[in-house]
mmCIF file of C-alpha atoms in Angstrom:
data_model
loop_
_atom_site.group_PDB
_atom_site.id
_atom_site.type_symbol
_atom_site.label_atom_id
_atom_site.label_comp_id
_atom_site.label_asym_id
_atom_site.label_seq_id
_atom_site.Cartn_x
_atom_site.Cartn_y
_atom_site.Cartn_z
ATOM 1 C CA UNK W 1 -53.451 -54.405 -13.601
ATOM 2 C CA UNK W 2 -52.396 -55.571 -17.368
ATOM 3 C CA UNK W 3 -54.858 -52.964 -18.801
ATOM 4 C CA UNK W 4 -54.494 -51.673 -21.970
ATOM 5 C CA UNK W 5 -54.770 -47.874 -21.867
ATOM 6 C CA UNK W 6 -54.004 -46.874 -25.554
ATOM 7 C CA UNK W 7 -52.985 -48.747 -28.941
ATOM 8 C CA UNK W 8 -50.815 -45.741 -30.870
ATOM 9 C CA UNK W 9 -51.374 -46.369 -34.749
ATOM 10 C CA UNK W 10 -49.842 -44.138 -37.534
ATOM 11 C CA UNK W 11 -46.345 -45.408 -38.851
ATOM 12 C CA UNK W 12 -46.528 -47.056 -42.093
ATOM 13 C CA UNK W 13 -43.972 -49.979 -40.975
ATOM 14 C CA UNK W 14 -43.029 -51.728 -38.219
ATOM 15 C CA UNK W 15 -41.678 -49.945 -35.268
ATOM 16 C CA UNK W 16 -38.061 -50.815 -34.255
ATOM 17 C CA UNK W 17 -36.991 -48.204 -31.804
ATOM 18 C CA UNK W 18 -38.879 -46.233 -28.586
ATOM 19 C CA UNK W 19 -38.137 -44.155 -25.938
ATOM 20 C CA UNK W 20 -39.892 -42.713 -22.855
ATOM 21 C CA UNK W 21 -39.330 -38.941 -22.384
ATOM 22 C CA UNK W 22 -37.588 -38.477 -19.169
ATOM 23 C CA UNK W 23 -39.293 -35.368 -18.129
ATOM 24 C CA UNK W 24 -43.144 -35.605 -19.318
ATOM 25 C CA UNK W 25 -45.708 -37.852 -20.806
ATOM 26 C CA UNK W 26 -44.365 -38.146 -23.908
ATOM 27 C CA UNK W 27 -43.556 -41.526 -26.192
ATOM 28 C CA UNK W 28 -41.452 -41.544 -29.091
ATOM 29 C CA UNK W 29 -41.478 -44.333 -31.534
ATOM 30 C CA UNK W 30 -38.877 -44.836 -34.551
ATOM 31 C CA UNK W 31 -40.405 -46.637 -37.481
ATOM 32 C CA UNK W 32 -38.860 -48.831 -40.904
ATOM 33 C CA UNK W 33 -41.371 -45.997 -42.212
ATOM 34 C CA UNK W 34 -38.689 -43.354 -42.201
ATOM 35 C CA UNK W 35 -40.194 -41.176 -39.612
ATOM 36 C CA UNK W 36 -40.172 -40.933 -35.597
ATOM 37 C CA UNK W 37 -43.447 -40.056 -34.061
ATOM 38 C CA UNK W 38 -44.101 -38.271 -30.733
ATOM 39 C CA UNK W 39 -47.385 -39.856 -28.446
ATOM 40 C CA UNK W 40 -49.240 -38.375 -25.483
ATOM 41 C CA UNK W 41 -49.451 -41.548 -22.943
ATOM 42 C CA UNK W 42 -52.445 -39.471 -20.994
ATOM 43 C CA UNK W 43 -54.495 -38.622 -23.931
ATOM 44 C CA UNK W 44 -53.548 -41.316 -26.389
ATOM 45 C CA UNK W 45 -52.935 -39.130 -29.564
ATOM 46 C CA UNK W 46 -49.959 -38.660 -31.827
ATOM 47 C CA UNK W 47 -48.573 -35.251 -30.833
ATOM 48 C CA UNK W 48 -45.995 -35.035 -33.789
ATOM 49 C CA UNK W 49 -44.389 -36.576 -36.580
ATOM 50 C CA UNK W 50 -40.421 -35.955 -37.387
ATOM 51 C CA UNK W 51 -39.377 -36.364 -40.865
ATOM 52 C CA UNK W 52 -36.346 -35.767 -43.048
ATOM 53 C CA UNK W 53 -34.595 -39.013 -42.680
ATOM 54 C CA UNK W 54 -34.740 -40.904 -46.055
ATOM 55 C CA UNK W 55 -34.160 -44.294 -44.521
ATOM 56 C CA UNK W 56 -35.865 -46.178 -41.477
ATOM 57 C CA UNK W 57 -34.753 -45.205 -38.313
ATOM 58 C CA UNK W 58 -33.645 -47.577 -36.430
ATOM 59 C CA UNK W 59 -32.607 -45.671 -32.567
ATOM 60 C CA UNK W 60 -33.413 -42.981 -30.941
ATOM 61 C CA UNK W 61 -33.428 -41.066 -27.172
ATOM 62 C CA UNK W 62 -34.325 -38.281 -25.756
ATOM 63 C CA UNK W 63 -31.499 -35.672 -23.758
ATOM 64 C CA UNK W 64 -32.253 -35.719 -19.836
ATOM 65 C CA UNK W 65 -33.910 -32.395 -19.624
ATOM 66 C CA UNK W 66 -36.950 -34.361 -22.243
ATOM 67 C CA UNK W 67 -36.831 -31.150 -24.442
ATOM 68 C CA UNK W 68 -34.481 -32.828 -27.534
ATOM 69 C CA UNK W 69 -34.786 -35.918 -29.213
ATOM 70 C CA UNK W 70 -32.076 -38.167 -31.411
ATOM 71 C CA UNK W 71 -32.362 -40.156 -34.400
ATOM 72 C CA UNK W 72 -30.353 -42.466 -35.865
ATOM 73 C CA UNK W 73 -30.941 -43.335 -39.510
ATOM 74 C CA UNK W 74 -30.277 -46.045 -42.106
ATOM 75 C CA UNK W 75 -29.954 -43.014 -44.517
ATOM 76 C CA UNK W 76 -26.238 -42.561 -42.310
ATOM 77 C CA UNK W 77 -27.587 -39.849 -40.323
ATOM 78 C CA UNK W 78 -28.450 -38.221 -37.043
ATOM 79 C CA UNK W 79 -30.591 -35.768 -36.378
ATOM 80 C CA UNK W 80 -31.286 -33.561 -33.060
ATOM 81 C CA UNK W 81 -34.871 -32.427 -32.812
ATOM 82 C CA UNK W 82 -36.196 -29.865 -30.603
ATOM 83 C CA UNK W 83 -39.295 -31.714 -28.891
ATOM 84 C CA UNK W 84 -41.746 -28.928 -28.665
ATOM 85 C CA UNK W 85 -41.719 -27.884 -32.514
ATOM 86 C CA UNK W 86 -40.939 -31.750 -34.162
ATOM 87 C CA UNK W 87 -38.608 -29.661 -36.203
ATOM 88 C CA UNK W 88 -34.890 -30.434 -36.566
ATOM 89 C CA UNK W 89 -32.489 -28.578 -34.701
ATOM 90 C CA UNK W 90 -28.837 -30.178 -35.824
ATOM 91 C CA UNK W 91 -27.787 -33.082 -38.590
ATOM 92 C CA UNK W 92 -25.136 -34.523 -36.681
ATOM 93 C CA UNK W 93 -23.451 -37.075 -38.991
ATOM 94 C CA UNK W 94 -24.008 -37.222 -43.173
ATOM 95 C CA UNK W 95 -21.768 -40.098 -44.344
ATOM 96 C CA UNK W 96 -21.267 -40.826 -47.977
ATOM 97 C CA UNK W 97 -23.761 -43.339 -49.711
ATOM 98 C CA UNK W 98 -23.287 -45.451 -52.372
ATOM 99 C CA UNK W 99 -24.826 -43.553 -54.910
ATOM 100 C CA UNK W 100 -22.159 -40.632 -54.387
ATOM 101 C CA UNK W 101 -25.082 -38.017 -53.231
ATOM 102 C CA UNK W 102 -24.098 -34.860 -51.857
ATOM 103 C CA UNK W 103 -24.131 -33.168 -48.795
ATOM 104 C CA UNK W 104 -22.174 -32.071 -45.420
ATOM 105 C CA UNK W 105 -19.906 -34.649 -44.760
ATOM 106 C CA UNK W 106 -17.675 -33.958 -41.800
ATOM 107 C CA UNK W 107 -15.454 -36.893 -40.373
ATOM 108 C CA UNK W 108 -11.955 -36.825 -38.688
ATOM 109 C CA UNK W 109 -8.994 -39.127 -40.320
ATOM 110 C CA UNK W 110 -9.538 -41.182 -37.200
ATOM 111 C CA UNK W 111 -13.521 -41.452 -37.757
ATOM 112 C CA UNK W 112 -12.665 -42.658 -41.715
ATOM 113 C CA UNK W 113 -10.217 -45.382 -40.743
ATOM 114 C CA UNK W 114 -12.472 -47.245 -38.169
ATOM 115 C CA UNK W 115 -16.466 -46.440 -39.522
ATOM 116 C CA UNK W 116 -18.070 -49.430 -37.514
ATOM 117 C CA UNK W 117 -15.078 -50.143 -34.861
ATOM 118 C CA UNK W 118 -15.347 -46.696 -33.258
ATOM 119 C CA UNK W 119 -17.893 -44.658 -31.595
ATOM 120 C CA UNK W 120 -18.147 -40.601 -32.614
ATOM 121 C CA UNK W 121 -18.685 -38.338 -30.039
ATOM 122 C CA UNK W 122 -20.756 -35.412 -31.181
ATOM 123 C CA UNK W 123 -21.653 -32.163 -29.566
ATOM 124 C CA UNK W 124 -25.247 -31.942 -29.846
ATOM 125 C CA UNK W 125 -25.865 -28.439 -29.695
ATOM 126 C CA UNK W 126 -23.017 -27.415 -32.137
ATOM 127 C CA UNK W 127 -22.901 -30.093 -34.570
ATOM 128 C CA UNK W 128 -18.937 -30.711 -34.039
ATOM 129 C CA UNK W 129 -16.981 -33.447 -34.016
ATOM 130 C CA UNK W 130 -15.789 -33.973 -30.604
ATOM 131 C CA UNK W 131 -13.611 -37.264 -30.476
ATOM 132 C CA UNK W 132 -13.730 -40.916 -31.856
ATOM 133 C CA UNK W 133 -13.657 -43.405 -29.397
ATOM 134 C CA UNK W 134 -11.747 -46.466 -30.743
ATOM 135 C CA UNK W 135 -11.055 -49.572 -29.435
ATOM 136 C CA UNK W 136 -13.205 -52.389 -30.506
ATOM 137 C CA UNK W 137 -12.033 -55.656 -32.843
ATOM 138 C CA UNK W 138 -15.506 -55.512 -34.496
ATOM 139 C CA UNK W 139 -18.182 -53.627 -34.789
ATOM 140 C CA UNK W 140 -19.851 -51.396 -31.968
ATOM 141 C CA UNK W 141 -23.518 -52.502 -31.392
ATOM 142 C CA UNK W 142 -24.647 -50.013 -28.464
ATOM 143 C CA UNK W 143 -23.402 -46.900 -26.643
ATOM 144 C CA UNK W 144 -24.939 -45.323 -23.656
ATOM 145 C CA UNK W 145 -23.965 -42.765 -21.261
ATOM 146 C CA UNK W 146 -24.385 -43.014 -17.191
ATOM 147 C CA UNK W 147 -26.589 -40.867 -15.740
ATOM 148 C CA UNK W 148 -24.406 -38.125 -14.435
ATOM 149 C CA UNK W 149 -22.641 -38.034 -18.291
ATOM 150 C CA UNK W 150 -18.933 -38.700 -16.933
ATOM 151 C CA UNK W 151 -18.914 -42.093 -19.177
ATOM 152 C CA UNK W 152 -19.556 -43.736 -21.950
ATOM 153 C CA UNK W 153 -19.916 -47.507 -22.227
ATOM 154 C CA UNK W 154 -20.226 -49.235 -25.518
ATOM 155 C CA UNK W 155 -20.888 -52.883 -26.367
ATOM 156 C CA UNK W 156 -19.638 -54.724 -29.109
ATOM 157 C CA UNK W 157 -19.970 -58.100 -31.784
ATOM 158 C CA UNK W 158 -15.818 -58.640 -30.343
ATOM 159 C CA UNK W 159 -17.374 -59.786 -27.224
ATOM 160 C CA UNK W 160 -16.940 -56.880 -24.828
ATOM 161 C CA UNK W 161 -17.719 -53.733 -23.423
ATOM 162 C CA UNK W 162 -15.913 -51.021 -22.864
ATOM 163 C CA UNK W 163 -16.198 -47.705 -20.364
ATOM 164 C CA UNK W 164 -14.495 -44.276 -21.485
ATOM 165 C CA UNK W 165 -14.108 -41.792 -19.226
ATOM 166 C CA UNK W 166 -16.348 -38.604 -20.681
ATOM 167 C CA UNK W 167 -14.289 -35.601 -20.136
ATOM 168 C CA UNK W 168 -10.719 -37.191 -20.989
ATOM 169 C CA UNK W 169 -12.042 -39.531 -23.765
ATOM 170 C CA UNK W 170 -9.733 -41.962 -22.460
ATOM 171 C CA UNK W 171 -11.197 -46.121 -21.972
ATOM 172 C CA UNK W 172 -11.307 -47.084 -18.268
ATOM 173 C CA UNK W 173 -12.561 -49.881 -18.005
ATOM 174 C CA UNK W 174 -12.988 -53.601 -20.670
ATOM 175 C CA UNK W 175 -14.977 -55.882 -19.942
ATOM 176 C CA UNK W 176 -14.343 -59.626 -21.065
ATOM 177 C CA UNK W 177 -15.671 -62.470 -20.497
ATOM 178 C CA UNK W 178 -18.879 -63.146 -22.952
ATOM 179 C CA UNK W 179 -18.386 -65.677 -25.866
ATOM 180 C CA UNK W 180 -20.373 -64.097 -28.595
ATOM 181 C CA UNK W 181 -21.167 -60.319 -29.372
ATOM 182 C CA UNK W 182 -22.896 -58.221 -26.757
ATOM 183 C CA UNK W 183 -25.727 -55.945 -28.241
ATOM 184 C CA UNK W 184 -26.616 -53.823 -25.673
ATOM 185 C CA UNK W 185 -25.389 -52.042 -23.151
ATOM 186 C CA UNK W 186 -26.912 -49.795 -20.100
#
């Protein structure tokens, strides 16, 4: 019908990332603000708000089963949040910032060499390092999984995708043909 049925305001800046929860009514937006805030679609409120990133967040995407929610941060972070608290569960990724602040900072030699070029595969629950995923001439723009979690495609500013295979890590598939970069990927 084109009807509006709710206008979500609370962030502070603009909104660059959302997501719809999988599972439930829920919206999550990821704001230039520094925060990501959970909506009710059916009663048009703002359910919570996740903070501890010190940068905006610029992507994020709920698991399958809609009860955990990722962030990915200008601050070089990435957070798993548990969905019914709004509190974090896991910091994923701390990478070192210019002004030499402190903190966990856990990357293989392979993960150093190849920062943009590669894609880190994380175990969400645990926090580990699982294995970097390298490949690409330039850097990756977007990574997604199917939806049975048995690959991993990627996109990148070289001009092509690529598919991994999940479970042996190992790329499958690239894709060639575009000109310019590719920035997403589904």
């Amino acid at each position: 019908t084109g009807k509006c049925y709710h206008t979500f305001r609370g962030h502070s800046a603009e909104i660059v990332c959302l997501a719809f929860n999988p599972q439930s009514t829920l919206l999550a937006t990821g704001s230039m603000d520094t925060t990501a805030k959970l909506w009710d679609l059916e009663k048009g409120e703002e359910v919570a708000t996740l903070n501890g990133h010190s940068a905006e967040i610029i992507a994020l995407s709920f698991n399958t089963t809609g009860d955990r929610i990722i962030t990915g941060s200008f601050d070089h972070t990435v957070a798993v949040w548990d969905v019914g608290t709004g509190r974090e569960q896991n910091l994923l990724i701390r990478m070192p910032t210019n002004n030499n602040a402190t903190g966990k900072y856990e990357r293989s030699k392979e993960a150093m060499q190849c920062p943009c070029l590669c894609v880190q595969l994380w175990n969400a629950v645990t926090g580990t390092h699982i294995a970097t995923l390298a490949g690409h001439s330039r850097e990756v723009l977007d990574v997604c999984f199917d939806y049975a979690g048995q690959r991993i495609a990627t996109a990148s500013a070289d001009g092509s995708a690529r598919v991994y295979n999940a479970g042996t890590k190992q790329c499958i598939a690239k894709l060639e043909g575009h000109e310019d970069e590719i920035s997403k990927v589904s």
